[in-house]
Amino acid sequence: MTELTAAEVSERARAFLAAVSVAPDVLELRPGYRVLVMVAEGLKPGLPDEISDELLARAETRARITLDGRAPEDVPQVTGWRAAYRAFGAKPQRTRLSVEALLRRLDAGLPRIDRLTDAYNAVSIANLVPVGGEDLDQYQGPARLVRAAGDEDFDTVAHGEPAAGHPKPGEVIWRDDAGVTCRQWNWRQCTRTRMTPATTNAVFIIDGLAALGCNGLTGAGNDLASSLIRLSPQAAIASRLIAADQPRTNRRTQTC
């Protein structure tokens, strides 16, 4: 195993990573659920460039080869998530998980947003896995995956204007102390913690179900770490895998 970077993340970032949690009633919905949470500090943000465009272009080619003419909803990695959405009352045809929404835009080509967002979108479509990236400095308390009570605040944009909303009771949400950071497991992120071209410290969440396979989540994490280091050679990265059958651990991101 070779370390991707010698840089160490801050104590604050390590504390955040250690405090991330998944509620037992979420695991009851999908006992095979696993999540890889990654923190990265010292990132170089900005508008799309040659490197981020190359990462996304290669991922688009890889995704098209993997789909091989199939519709996204016919791929096992997407089918499993559709079933997970139905388990807590969501309608996946109307609120599509993030990776399915991206895959449906392959024919036209994915939009280039900013170099960090493009990097994690590339990992998502290449590995057929939902990936979210957010500004770590905007978090208030740790990230927690829970079933919603229904009164949590969710700030978003509607018709181009700031808007406020709430999840449905029982909905699976990521949240912090201030409110919902992502609705319906991995459908839509809030405005407050979203990544921008000014983000230098980030948290990435990679969700995995059984169809991803034993090594799929680790592979996606290694792809993401490699891409971030290519974009920001001086970045410090650490990650943590959370699963029902695995003890609570922290580790520095590594690759074979």
CSV table of N, CA, C and O in Angstrom, one decimal, residues 4 36-40 43 55 62 115-124 126-127 129-134 195 202-207 216-232 235 237-239 253-255:
chain,number,residue,atom,x,y,z
A,4,LEU,N,-1.1,8.2,-0.6
A,4,LEU,CA,-1.3,9.2,-1.7
A,4,LEU,C,-0.7,10.5,-1.3
A,4,LEU,O,-0.3,11.3,-2.2
A,36,LEU,N,-18.5,5.5,2.7
A,36,LEU,CA,-17.2,6.0,2.8
A,36,LEU,C,-17.2,7.5,2.9
A,36,LEU,O,-17.7,8.2,2.0
A,37,VAL,N,-16.8,8.0,4.0
A,37,VAL,CA,-16.8,9.5,4.2
A,37,VAL,C,-15.3,10.0,4.2
A,37,VAL,O,-14.4,9.4,4.8
A,38,MET,N,-15.1,11.0,3.3
A,38,MET,CA,-13.7,11.5,3.1
A,38,MET,C,-13.6,13.0,3.4
A,38,MET,O,-14.5,13.7,3.0
A,39,VAL,N,-12.6,13.4,4.1
A,39,VAL,CA,-12.4,14.8,4.3
A,39,VAL,C,-11.1,15.2,3.6
A,39,VAL,O,-10.2,14.4,3.5
A,40,ALA,N,-11.1,16.4,3.0
A,40,ALA,CA,-9.9,16.8,2.3
A,40,ALA,C,-9.7,18.3,2.6
A,40,ALA,O,-10.7,19.1,2.5
A,43,LEU,N,-7.5,22.0,-0.6
A,43,LEU,CA,-7.9,21.8,-2.0
A,43,LEU,C,-7.7,23.1,-2.8
A,43,LEU,O,-7.9,24.2,-2.3
A,55,LEU,N,-10.8,14.4,-16.4
A,55,LEU,CA,-11.3,13.4,-15.5
A,55,LEU,C,-12.8,13.1,-15.8
A,55,LEU,O,-13.2,11.9,-15.8
A,62,ARG,N,-16.1,5.8,-19.8
A,62,ARG,CA,-16.2,4.5,-19.0
A,62,ARG,C,-17.7,4.2,-18.6
A,62,ARG,O,-18.1,3.0,-18.7
A,115,ARG,N,-14.0,22.6,-10.8
A,115,ARG,CA,-13.1,21.5,-10.9
A,115,ARG,C,-13.3,20.5,-9.8
A,115,ARG,O,-13.1,19.3,-10.1
A,116,LEU,N,-13.7,20.8,-8.6
A,116,LEU,CA,-13.9,19.8,-7.6
A,116,LEU,C,-15.2,19.1,-7.8
A,116,LEU,O,-15.3,17.8,-7.6
A,117,THR,N,-16.3,19.8,-8.1
A,117,THR,CA,-17.6,19.1,-8.4
A,117,THR,C,-17.4,18.2,-9.5
A,117,THR,O,-18.0,17.0,-9.5
A,118,ASP,N,-16.8,18.6,-10.6
A,118,ASP,CA,-16.6,17.8,-11.8
A,118,ASP,C,-15.8,16.5,-11.4
A,118,ASP,O,-16.1,15.4,-11.9
A,119,ALA,N,-14.8,16.6,-10.5
A,119,ALA,CA,-14.0,15.5,-10.1
A,119,ALA,C,-14.9,14.4,-9.4
A,119,ALA,O,-14.8,13.2,-9.7
A,120,TYR,N,-15.8,14.9,-8.5
A,120,TYR,CA,-16.5,13.8,-7.8
A,120,TYR,C,-17.7,13.3,-8.6
A,120,TYR,O,-18.1,12.2,-8.5
A,121,ASN,N,-18.2,14.2,-9.5
A,121,ASN,CA,-19.2,13.6,-10.5
A,121,ASN,C,-18.6,12.6,-11.4
A,121,ASN,O,-19.3,11.6,-11.7
A,122,ALA,N,-17.3,12.8,-11.7
A,122,ALA,CA,-16.6,11.8,-12.6
A,122,ALA,C,-16.5,10.4,-11.8
A,122,ALA,O,-16.8,9.4,-12.4
A,123,VAL,N,-16.2,10.5,-10.6
A,123,VAL,CA,-16.1,9.2,-9.8
A,123,VAL,C,-17.5,8.6,-9.7
A,123,VAL,O,-17.6,7.3,-9.8
A,124,SER,N,-18.5,9.4,-9.5
A,124,SER,CA,-19.9,8.8,-9.4
A,124,SER,C,-20.3,8.0,-10.6
A,124,SER,O,-20.7,6.9,-10.5
A,126,ALA,N,-18.4,6.9,-13.1
A,126,ALA,CA,-17.4,5.9,-13.5
A,126,ALA,C,-17.6,4.6,-12.7
A,126,ALA,O,-17.4,3.5,-13.1
A,127,ASN,N,-18.0,4.8,-11.4
A,127,ASN,CA,-18.2,3.7,-10.5
A,127,ASN,C,-19.6,3.3,-10.2
A,127,ASN,O,-19.9,2.4,-9.4
A,129,VAL,N,-22.0,4.9,-8.5
A,129,VAL,CA,-22.2,5.1,-7.1
A,129,VAL,C,-22.5,6.5,-6.8
A,129,VAL,O,-22.0,7.4,-7.4
A,130,PRO,N,-23.5,6.8,-5.9
A,130,PRO,CA,-23.8,8.1,-5.5
A,130,PRO,C,-22.6,8.7,-4.7
A,130,PRO,O,-22.1,8.1,-3.8
A,131,VAL,N,-22.2,9.9,-5.1
A,131,VAL,CA,-21.1,10.7,-4.4
A,131,VAL,C,-21.6,12.1,-4.2
A,131,VAL,O,-22.1,12.8,-5.1
A,132,GLY,N,-21.5,12.6,-3.0
A,132,GLY,CA,-21.8,14.0,-2.7
A,132,GLY,C,-20.6,14.7,-2.2
A,132,GLY,O,-19.7,14.1,-1.5
A,133,GLY,N,-20.4,16.0,-2.5
A,133,GLY,CA,-19.3,16.8,-2.0
A,133,GLY,C,-19.8,18.1,-1.5
A,133,GLY,O,-20.7,18.7,-2.1
A,134,GLU,N,-19.3,18.4,-0.3
A,134,GLU,CA,-19.8,19.6,0.4
A,134,GLU,C,-18.7,20.4,1.0
A,134,GLU,O,-17.6,19.9,1.3
A,195,MET,N,-20.8,22.9,-2.3
A,195,MET,CA,-19.5,23.2,-2.8
A,195,MET,C,-19.5,24.4,-3.8
A,195,MET,O,-20.4,24.4,-4.6
A,202,ALA,N,-13.3,20.2,2.2
A,202,ALA,CA,-14.5,19.5,1.7
A,202,ALA,C,-14.7,18.2,2.4
A,202,ALA,O,-13.7,17.6,3.0
A,203,VAL,N,-15.9,17.8,2.5
A,203,VAL,CA,-16.3,16.4,2.9
A,203,VAL,C,-17.0,15.8,1.7
A,203,VAL,O,-17.8,16.4,1.0
A,204,PHE,N,-16.7,14.5,1.4
A,204,PHE,CA,-17.3,13.7,0.4
A,204,PHE,C,-17.9,12.5,1.0
A,204,PHE,O,-17.3,11.8,1.8
A,205,ILE,N,-19.1,12.2,0.5
A,205,ILE,CA,-19.9,11.0,1.0
A,205,ILE,C,-20.1,10.1,-0.2
A,205,ILE,O,-20.8,10.5,-1.2
A,206,ILE,N,-19.7,8.9,-0.1
A,206,ILE,CA,-19.8,7.9,-1.1
A,206,ILE,C,-20.7,6.7,-0.5
A,206,ILE,O,-20.3,6.0,0.4
A,207,ASP,N,-21.9,6.6,-1.1
A,207,ASP,CA,-22.9,5.6,-0.5
A,207,ASP,C,-22.8,4.3,-1.3
A,207,ASP,O,-22.7,4.3,-2.6
A,216,GLY,N,-16.2,-2.3,-4.3
A,216,GLY,CA,-16.7,-1.2,-5.1
A,216,GLY,C,-16.5,0.2,-4.4
A,216,GLY,O,-16.1,1.2,-5.0
A,217,LEU,N,-16.8,0.2,-3.1
A,217,LEU,CA,-16.8,1.4,-2.3
A,217,LEU,C,-15.3,1.9,-2.1
A,217,LEU,O,-15.0,3.1,-2.3
A,218,THR,N,-14.5,0.9,-1.8
A,218,THR,CA,-13.1,1.3,-1.7
A,218,THR,C,-12.5,1.8,-3.0
A,218,THR,O,-11.7,2.7,-3.0
A,219,GLY,N,-12.8,1.1,-4.1
A,219,GLY,CA,-12.3,1.5,-5.4
A,219,GLY,C,-12.8,2.9,-5.7
A,219,GLY,O,-12.0,3.7,-6.3
A,220,ALA,N,-14.0,3.2,-5.5
A,220,ALA,CA,-14.5,4.6,-5.7
A,220,ALA,C,-13.8,5.6,-4.9
A,220,ALA,O,-13.4,6.7,-5.3
A,221,GLY,N,-13.5,5.3,-3.6
A,221,GLY,CA,-12.8,6.2,-2.7
A,221,GLY,C,-11.4,6.4,-3.2
A,221,GLY,O,-10.9,7.5,-3.1
A,222,ASN,N,-10.7,5.4,-3.7
A,222,ASN,CA,-9.4,5.5,-4.2
A,222,ASN,C,-9.4,6.4,-5.4
A,222,ASN,O,-8.5,7.2,-5.6
A,223,ASP,N,-10.4,6.2,-6.3
A,223,ASP,CA,-10.5,7.0,-7.5
A,223,ASP,C,-10.6,8.5,-7.1
A,223,ASP,O,-10.0,9.4,-7.7
A,224,LEU,N,-11.5,8.8,-6.1
A,224,LEU,CA,-11.7,10.1,-5.7
A,224,LEU,C,-10.5,10.7,-5.1
A,224,LEU,O,-10.1,11.9,-5.4
A,225,ALA,N,-9.8,10.0,-4.2
A,225,ALA,CA,-8.6,10.5,-3.6
A,225,ALA,C,-7.5,10.8,-4.6
A,225,ALA,O,-6.8,11.8,-4.6
A,226,SER,N,-7.4,9.9,-5.6
A,226,SER,CA,-6.4,10.1,-6.7
A,226,SER,C,-6.7,11.4,-7.5
A,226,SER,O,-5.8,12.2,-7.8
A,227,SER,N,-8.0,11.6,-7.8
A,227,SER,CA,-8.4,12.7,-8.5
A,227,SER,C,-8.1,14.0,-7.8
A,227,SER,O,-7.7,15.0,-8.3
A,228,LEU,N,-8.4,14.0,-6.5
A,228,LEU,CA,-8.2,15.2,-5.7
A,228,LEU,C,-6.8,15.6,-5.5
A,228,LEU,O,-6.4,16.7,-5.6
A,229,ILE,N,-5.9,14.5,-5.4
A,229,ILE,CA,-4.5,14.8,-5.3
A,229,ILE,C,-3.9,15.3,-6.7
A,229,ILE,O,-3.1,16.2,-6.7
A,230,ARG,N,-4.5,14.8,-7.8
A,230,ARG,CA,-4.1,15.3,-9.1
A,230,ARG,C,-4.4,16.8,-9.2
A,230,ARG,O,-3.7,17.6,-9.7
A,231,LEU,N,-5.6,17.2,-8.7
A,231,LEU,CA,-6.1,18.6,-8.8
A,231,LEU,C,-5.4,19.5,-7.8
A,231,LEU,O,-5.2,20.6,-8.0
A,232,SER,N,-5.0,18.9,-6.6
A,232,SER,CA,-4.5,19.7,-5.5
A,232,SER,C,-3.4,18.8,-4.8
A,232,SER,O,-3.6,18.1,-3.8
A,235,ALA,N,-2.9,18.7,-1.0
A,235,ALA,CA,-4.1,18.5,-0.2
A,235,ALA,C,-3.8,17.4,0.9
A,235,ALA,O,-3.0,16.5,0.7
A,237,ILE,N,-5.8,14.4,3.0
A,237,ILE,CA,-7.0,13.6,2.9
A,237,ILE,C,-7.0,12.5,3.9
A,237,ILE,O,-6.0,11.8,4.2
A,238,ALA,N,-8.2,12.3,4.5
A,238,ALA,CA,-8.4,11.1,5.4
A,238,ALA,C,-9.8,10.6,5.1
A,238,ALA,O,-10.7,11.4,4.7
A,239,SER,N,-10.0,9.3,5.4
A,239,SER,CA,-11.4,8.8,5.2
A,239,SER,C,-11.7,7.8,6.2
A,239,SER,O,-10.9,7.3,7.0
A,253,THR,N,-6.3,7.8,3.6
A,253,THR,CA,-6.6,7.2,2.3
A,253,THR,C,-5.4,6.6,1.7
A,253,THR,O,-4.4,7.3,1.6
A,254,GLN,N,-5.5,5.4,1.2
A,254,GLN,CA,-4.4,4.7,0.6
A,254,GLN,C,-4.9,4.0,-0.7
A,254,GLN,O,-6.1,3.9,-1.0
A,255,THR,N,-4.0,3.6,-1.5
A,255,THR,CA,-4.3,2.9,-2.7
A,255,THR,C,-3.3,1.8,-3.0
A,255,THR,O,-2.1,1.9,-2.5
